[in-house]
Coordinates of C-alpha atoms and ligand atoms in Angstrom, one line a residue:
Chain A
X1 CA -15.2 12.6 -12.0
X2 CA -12.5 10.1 -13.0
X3 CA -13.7 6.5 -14.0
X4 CA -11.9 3.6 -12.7
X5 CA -10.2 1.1 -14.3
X6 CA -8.8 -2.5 -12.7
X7 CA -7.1 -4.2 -15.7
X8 CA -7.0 -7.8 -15.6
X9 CA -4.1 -8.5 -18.0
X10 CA -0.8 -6.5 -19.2
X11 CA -2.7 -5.7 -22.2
X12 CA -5.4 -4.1 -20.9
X13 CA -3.6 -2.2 -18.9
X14 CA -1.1 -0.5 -21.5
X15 CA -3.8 0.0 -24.1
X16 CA -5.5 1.8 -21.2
X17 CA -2.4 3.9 -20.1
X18 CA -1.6 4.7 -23.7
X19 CA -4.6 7.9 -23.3
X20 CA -3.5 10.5 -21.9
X21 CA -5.5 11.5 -18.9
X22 CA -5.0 8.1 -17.2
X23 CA -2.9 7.7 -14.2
X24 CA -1.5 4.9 -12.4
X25 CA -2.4 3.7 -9.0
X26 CA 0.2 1.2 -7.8
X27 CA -0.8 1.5 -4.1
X28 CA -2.3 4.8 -3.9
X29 CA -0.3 6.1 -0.9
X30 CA 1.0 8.6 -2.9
X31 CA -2.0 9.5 -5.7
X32 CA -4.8 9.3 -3.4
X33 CA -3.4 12.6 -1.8
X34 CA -3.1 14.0 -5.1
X35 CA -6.3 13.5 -5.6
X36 CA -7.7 15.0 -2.4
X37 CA -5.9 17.9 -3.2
X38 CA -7.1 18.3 -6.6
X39 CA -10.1 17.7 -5.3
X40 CA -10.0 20.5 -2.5
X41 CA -8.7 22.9 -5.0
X42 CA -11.0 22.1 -7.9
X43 CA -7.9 21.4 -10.0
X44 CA -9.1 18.8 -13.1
X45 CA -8.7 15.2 -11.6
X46 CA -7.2 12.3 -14.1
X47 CA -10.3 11.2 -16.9
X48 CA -9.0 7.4 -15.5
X49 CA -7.4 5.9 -12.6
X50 CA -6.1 2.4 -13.5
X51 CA -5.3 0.0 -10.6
X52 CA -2.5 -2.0 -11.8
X53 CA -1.6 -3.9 -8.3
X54 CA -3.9 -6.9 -9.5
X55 CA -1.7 -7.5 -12.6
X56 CA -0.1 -11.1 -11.7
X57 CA 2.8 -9.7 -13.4
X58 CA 3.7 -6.9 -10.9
X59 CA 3.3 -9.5 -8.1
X60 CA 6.8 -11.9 -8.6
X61 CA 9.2 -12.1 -6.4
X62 CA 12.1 -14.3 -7.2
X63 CA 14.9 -14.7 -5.0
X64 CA 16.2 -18.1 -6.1
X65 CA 16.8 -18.4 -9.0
X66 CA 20.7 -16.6 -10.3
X67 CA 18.7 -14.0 -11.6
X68 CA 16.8 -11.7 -8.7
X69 CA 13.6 -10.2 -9.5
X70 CA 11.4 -8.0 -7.3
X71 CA 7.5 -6.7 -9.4
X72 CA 6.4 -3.3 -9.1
X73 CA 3.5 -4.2 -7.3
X74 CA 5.5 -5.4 -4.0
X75 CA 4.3 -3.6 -1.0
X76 CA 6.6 -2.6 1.2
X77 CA 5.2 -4.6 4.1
X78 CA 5.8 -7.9 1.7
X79 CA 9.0 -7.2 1.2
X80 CA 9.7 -6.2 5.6
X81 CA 8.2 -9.8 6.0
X82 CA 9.4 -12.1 3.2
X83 CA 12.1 -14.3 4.6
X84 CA 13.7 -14.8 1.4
X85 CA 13.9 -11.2 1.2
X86 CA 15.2 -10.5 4.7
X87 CA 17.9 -13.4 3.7
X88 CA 19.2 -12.5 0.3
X89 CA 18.6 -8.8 0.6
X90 CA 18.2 -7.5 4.2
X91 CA 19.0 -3.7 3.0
X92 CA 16.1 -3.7 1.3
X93 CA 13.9 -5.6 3.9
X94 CA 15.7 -3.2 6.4
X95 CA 14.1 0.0 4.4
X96 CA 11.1 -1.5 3.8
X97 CA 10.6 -1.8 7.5
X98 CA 11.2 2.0 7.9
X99 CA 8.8 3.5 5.7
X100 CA 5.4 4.9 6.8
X101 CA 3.3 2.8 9.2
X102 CA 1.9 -0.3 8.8
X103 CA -1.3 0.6 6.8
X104 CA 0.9 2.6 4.5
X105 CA 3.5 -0.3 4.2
X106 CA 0.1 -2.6 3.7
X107 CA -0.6 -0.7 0.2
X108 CA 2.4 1.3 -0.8
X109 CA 4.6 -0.6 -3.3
X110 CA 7.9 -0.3 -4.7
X111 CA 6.6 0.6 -8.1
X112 CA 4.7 3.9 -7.1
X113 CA 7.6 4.3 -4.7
X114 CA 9.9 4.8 -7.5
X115 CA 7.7 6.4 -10.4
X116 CA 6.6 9.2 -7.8
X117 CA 10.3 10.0 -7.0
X118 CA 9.4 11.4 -3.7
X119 CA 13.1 12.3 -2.5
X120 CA 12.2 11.0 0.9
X121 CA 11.5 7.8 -0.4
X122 CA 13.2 5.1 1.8
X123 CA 13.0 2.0 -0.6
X124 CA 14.8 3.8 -3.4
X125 CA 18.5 4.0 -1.7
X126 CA 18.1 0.6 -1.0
X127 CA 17.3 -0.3 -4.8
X128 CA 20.0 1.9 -6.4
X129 CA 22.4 0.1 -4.0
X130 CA 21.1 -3.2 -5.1
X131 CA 21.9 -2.1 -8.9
X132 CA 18.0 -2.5 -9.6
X133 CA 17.5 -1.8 -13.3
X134 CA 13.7 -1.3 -14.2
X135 CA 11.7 -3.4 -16.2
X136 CA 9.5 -1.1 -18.2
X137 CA 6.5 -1.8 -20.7
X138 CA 4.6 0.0 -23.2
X139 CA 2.5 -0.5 -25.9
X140 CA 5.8 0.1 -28.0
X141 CA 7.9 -2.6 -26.3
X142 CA 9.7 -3.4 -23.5
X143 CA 13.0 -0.9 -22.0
X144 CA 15.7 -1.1 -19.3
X145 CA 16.7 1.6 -17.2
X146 CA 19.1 1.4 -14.2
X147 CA 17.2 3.1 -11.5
X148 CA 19.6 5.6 -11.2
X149 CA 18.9 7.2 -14.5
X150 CA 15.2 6.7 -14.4
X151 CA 15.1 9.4 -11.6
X152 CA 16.1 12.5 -12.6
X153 CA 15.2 15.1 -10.2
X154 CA 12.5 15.6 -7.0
X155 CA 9.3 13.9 -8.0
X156 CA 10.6 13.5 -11.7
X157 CA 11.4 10.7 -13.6
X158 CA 12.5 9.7 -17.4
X159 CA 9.1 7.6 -17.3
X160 CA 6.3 8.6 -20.2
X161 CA 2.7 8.6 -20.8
X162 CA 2.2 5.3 -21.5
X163 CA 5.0 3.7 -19.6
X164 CA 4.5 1.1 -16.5
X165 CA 7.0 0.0 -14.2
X166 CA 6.8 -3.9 -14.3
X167 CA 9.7 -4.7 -11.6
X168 CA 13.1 -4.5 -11.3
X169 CA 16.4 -6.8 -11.7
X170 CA 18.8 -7.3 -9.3
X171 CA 22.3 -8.1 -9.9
X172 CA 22.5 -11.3 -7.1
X173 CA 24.4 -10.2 -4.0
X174 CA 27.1 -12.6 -3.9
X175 CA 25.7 -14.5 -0.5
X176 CA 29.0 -13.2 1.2
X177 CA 27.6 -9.7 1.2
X178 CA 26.8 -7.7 4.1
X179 CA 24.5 -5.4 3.3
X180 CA 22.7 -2.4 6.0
X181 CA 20.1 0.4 5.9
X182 CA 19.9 3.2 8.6
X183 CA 17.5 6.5 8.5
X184 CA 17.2 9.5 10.6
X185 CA 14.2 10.9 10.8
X186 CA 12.4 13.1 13.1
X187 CA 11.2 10.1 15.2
X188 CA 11.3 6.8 15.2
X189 CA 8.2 5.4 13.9
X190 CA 6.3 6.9 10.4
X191 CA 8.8 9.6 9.7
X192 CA 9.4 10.8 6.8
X193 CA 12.9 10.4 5.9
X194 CA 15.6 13.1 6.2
X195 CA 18.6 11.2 5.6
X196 CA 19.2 7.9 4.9
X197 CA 22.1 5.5 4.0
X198 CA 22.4 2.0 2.0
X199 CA 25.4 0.0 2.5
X200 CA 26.4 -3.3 0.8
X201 CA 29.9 -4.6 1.4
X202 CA 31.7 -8.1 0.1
X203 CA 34.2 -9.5 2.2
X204 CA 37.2 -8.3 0.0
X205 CA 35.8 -5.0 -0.3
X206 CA 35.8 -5.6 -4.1
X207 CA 32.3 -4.0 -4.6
X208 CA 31.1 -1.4 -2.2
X209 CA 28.3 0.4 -2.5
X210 CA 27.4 3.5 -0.2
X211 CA 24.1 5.0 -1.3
X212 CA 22.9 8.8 0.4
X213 CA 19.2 9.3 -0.1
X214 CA 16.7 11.7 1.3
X215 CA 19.1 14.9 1.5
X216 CA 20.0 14.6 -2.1
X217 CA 18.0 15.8 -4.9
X218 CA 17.7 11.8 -6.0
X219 CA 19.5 9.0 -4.1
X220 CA 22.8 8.7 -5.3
X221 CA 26.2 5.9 -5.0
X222 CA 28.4 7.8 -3.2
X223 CA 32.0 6.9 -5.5
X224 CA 34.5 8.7 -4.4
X225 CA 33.1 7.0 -1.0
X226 CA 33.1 3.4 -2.2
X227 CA 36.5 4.1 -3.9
X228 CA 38.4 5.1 -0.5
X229 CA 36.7 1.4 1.2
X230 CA 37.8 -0.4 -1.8
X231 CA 40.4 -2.9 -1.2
X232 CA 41.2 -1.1 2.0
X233 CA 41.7 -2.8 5.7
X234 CA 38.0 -3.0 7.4
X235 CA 37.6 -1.7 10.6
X236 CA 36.7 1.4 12.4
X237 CA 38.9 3.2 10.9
X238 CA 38.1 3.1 8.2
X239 CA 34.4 3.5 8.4
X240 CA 35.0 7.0 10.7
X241 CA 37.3 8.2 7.1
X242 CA 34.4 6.6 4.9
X243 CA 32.0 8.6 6.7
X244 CA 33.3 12.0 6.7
X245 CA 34.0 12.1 3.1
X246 CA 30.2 11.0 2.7
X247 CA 29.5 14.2 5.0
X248 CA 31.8 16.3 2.4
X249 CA 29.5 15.5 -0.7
X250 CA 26.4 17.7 1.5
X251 CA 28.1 20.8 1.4
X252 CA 29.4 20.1 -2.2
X253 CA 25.8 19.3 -3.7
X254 CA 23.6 21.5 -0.7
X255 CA 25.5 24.4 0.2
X256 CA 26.3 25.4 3.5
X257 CA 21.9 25.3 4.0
X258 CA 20.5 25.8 7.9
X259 CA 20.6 22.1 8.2
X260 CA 23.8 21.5 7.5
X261 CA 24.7 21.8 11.4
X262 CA 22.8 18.9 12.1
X263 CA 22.9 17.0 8.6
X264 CA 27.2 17.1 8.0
X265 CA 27.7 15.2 11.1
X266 CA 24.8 13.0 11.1
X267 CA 25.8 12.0 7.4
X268 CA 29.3 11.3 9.3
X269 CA 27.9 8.9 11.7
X270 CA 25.2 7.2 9.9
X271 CA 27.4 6.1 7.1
X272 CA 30.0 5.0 10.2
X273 CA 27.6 2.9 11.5
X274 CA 26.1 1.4 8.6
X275 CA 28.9 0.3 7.5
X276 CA 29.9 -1.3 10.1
X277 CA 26.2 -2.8 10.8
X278 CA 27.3 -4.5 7.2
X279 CA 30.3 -5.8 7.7
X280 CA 29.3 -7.1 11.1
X281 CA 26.7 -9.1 9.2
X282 CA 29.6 -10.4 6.9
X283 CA 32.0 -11.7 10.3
X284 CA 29.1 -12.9 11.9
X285 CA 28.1 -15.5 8.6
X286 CA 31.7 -16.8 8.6
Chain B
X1 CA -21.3 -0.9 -13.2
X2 CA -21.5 -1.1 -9.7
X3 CA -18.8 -1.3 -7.0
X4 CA -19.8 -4.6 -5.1
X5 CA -17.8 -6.1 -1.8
X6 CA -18.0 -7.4 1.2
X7 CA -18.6 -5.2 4.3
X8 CA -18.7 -7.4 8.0
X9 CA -19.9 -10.4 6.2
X10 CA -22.8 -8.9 4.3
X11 CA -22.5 -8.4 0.4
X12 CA -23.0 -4.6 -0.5
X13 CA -23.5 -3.3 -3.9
X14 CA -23.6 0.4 -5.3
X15 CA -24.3 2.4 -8.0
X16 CA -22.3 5.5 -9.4
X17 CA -19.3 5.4 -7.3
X18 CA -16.5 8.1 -8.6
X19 CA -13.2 6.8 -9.5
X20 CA -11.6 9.6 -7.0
X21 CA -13.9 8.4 -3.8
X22 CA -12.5 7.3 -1.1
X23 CA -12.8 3.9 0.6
X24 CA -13.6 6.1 4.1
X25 CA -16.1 8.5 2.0
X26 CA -18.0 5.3 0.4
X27 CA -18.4 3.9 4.1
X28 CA -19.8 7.2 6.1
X29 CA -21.5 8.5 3.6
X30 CA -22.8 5.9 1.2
X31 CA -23.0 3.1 4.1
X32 CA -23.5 5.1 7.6
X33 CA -20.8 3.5 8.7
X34 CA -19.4 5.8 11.2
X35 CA -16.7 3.6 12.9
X36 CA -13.7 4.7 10.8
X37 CA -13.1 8.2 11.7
X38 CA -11.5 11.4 9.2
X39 CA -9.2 12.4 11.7
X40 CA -6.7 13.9 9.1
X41 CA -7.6 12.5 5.9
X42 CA -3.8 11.9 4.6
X43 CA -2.6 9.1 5.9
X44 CA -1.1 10.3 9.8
X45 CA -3.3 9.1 12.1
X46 CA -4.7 5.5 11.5
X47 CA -8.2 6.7 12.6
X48 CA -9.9 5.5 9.4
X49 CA -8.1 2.5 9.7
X50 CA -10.1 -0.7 8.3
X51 CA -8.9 -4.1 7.4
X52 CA -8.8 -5.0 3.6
X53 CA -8.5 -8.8 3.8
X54 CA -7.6 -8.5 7.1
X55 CA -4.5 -5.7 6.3
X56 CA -4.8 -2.8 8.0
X57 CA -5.4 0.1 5.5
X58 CA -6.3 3.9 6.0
X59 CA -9.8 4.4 4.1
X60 CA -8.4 7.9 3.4
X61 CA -5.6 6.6 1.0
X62 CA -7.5 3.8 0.1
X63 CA -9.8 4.5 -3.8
X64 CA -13.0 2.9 -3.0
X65 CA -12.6 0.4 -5.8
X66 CA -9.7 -0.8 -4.3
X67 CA -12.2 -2.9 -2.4
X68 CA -14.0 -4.5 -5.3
X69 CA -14.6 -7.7 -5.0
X70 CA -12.8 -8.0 -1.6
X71 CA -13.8 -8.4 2.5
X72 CA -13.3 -4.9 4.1
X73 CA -13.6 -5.3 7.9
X74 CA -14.9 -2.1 10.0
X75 CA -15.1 -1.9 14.2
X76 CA -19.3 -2.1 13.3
X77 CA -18.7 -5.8 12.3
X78 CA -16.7 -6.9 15.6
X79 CA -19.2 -7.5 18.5
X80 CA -21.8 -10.1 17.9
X81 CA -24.6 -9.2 19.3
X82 CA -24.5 -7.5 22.8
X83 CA -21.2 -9.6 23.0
X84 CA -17.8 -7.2 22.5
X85 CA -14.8 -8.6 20.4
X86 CA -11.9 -10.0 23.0
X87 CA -9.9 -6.9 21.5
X88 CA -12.7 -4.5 22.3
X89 CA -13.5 -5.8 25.9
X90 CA -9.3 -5.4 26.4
X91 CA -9.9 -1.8 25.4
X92 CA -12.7 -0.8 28.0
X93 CA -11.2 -3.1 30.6
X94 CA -8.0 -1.1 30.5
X95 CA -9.3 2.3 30.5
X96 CA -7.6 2.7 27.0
X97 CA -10.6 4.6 25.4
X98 CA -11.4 8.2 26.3
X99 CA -13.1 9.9 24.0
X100 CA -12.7 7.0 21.4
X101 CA -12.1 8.8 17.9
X102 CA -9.1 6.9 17.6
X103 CA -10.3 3.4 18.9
X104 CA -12.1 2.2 15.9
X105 CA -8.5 2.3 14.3
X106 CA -6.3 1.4 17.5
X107 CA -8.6 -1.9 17.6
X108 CA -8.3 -2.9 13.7
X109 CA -4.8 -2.2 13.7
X110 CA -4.1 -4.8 17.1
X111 CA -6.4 -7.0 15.1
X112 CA -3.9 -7.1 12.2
X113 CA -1.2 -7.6 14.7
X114 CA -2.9 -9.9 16.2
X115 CA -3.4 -12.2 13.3
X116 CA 0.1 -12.9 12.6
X117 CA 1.4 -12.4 16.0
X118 CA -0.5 -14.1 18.5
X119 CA 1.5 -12.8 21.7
X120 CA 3.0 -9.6 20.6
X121 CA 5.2 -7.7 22.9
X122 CA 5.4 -4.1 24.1
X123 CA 7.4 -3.2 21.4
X124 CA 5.7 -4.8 18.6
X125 CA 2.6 -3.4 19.4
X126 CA 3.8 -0.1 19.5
X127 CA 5.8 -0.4 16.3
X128 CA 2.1 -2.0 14.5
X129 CA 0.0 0.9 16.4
X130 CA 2.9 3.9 15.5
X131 CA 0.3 5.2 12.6
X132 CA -2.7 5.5 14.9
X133 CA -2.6 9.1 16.8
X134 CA -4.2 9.5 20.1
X135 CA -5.0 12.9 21.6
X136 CA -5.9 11.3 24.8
X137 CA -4.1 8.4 26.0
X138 CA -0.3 8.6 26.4
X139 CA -0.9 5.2 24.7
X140 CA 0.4 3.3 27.7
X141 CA -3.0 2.0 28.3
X142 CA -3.7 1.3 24.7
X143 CA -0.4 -1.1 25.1
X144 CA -2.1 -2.8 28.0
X145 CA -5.6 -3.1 26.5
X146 CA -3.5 -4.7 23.0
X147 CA -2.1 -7.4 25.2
X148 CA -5.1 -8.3 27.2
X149 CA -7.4 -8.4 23.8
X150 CA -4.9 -10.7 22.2
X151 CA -5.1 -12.9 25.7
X152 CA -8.4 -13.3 25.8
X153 CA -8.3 -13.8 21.7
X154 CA -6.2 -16.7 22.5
X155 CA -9.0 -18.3 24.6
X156 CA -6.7 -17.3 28.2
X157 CA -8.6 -15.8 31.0
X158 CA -7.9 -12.3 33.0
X159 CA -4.6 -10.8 32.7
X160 CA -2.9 -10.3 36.5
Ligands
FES301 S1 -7.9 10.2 8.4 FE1 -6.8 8.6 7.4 S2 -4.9 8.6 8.4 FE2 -5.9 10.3 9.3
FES302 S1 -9.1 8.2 23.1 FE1 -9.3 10.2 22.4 S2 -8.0 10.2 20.6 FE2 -7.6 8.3 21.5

């Protein structure tokens, strides 16, 4: 039987997490299946579960400021309906819309989102193309860690006992960004992700950044991708070439797998039309 | 200590509550509320759908103490009386309810809906009702009995 724990400050919370044995619940999209599972196989469940989504501190959201800020404790369905979010970050609001249904979206946040790692996780390619850099506390201190490096592999991150996600740090889009999300998935609503693709473009093309998630191991910025769009002349044109040099990297990092058939050329178009969904965004502001 | 919140109005306390229990679990088999249904139990098909201050949750994914101190909301708590919620009388009006395990769940989730978007469209309510599964339906009635409920929520009369 695992005791529960609702911290009502920081402190509490990482004096609690410093035991081994205790596991987070940001959400519980994600642990409550663990759970049922260990439960089913009679596996050893956590000695405490500690709800951190109470913690004021995992609830800001600054947009406004020149420093952007998003908490761990954001559920998805926040960040699908905040219009500041929609406004100064639509990739993200666009991803958040995507993923799960709306009771999952109603609890899941982008903390657990991250520290689980799932690779189908559709809020991560939209971070790692926002440059989010965690925010992470201990009892030890406080660390930064560009999301990028804080995943390492499927369901594995650089995060230790002890260690909480408080939020994560944007770099501000210059307003002038366009910025898109698209997914496949196997239908429209509640799929799980098999491909997806974050887009953000500035008007000189200065900047890009493609991110593929979902086929790769972790999501991942696509730079011999933004290199070919940067500086270059928009248009089609260029996003047909930008997409099937994002197809290449699937066969590079995959192999030529069974899915490849269906994956190479739907990495091809996705990243097509994404990026063109962005820099439509951009012509349309001016 | 005990796990205390509020369920339909009424304040409900209780004792010895594991950490691991389920918010579904704590309400069929601590409260005999039978409403919210375990259709999958992993978060597919919206049948154990409740509200959480007025969010629509799945009880399955949901830790019991997530509720602590907090207004859950099951289908029990909806009629008064012999009187059916507006939402409810939409869903028998329309024919949307055959064998009903998944109505408890379709009608919290349009109640969500509902609440932030008065007159919701065809589309909206199937993108809000896309994580409730129903084996009977086809779901083109369910549509139908969404709009009429949130009709006759906003005070209009029968739908033509
Ligand atoms: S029983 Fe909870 S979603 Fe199916
Ligand atoms: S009415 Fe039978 S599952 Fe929906």
């Amino acid at each position: 039987m695992s005791r529960f724990l609702t911290p009502a400050t920081l402190d509490e919370a990482l004096n609690a997490l410093s035991h081994p044995g205790a596991k987070v619940l940001a959400g519980g999209t994600d642990l409550m299946l663990a759970l049922r599972q260990a439960r089913l196989s009679g596996t050893e469940l956590p000695e405490l579960i500690l709800d951190v989504t109470r913690l004021p501190e995992l609830g800001r959201l600054e947009l406004d400021g020149p420093a952007y800020y998003l908490g761990a404790g954001l559920t998805f369905r926040c960040l699908e309906e905040d219009p500041r979010v929609a406004r100064r970050i639509p990739v993200l609001a666009q991803a958040a819309a995507t993923v799960g249904s709306m009771q999952v979206r109603q609890t899941a946040t982008i903390g657990g989102n991250v520290a689980n790692a799932s690779p189908a996780a559709d809020g991560l390619s939209a971070l790692v193309a926002l440059d989010a850099v965690a925010e992470i506390a201990s009892l030890g201190g406080m660390r930064h860690c560009p999301l990028g490096e804080l995943i390492t592999a499927p369901n594995k991150t650089t995060l230790a006992q002890g260690e909480l996600i408080l939020g994560y740090a944007l770099d501000p889009p210059a307003e002038t960004r366009g910025q898109a999300f698209l997914k496949v998935g196997r239908r429209q609503e509640v799929a799980v992700s098999r491909l997806n693709l974050a887009a953000c473009l500035d008007r000189e093309l200065s900047d890009p950044r493609v991110v593929l998630g979902s086929c790769f191991p972790t999501p991942r910025r696509l730079r011999d991708v933004e290199e070919l769009i940067q500086g270059a002349t928009p248009g089609p044109e260029l996003w047909r070439a930008a997409g099937e040099k994002a197809a290449g990297h699937f066969t590079d990092v995959c192999g030529w797998r069974a899915s490849a058939t269906y994956k190479v050329p739907a990495i091809a178009r996705i990243t097509a039309r994404a990026l063109s969904r962005a820099w439509a965004q951009l012509e349309a502001r001016s | 200590m005990p796990l205390e919140f509020t369920l339909n109005g009424q304040k409900v306390s209780l004792e010895d509550v594991p950490g691991e229990a389920t918010l579904l679990e704590v309400l069929r088999q601590r409260l005999g509320m039978l409403g919210a249904k375990e259709g999958c139990g992993v978060g597919e098909c919206g049948a154990c759908t409740v509200l959480l201050d007025g969010k629509a949750v799945n009880g399955c994914l949901t830790a019991a103490w997530q509720a602590a101190g907090r207004q859950i909301a099951t289908v029990e708590g909806l009629a008064q009386g012999d009187e059916l919620h507006p939402m409810q009388r939409g869903f028998v009006e329309t024919g949307a309810v055959q064998c009903g395990f998944c109505t408890p769940g379709m009608i919290l989730t349009s109640l969500d809906l509902v609440e932030q978007e008065p007159v919701p469209g065809d589309q909206q309510i199937r993108r809000a009702l896309a994580g409730n599964l129903c084996r009977c339906t086809g779901y083109h009635d369910v549509v139908r009995a969404v709009r009429r409920g949130a009709k006759y929520m906003r005070g209009e009369g029968e739908e033509q």
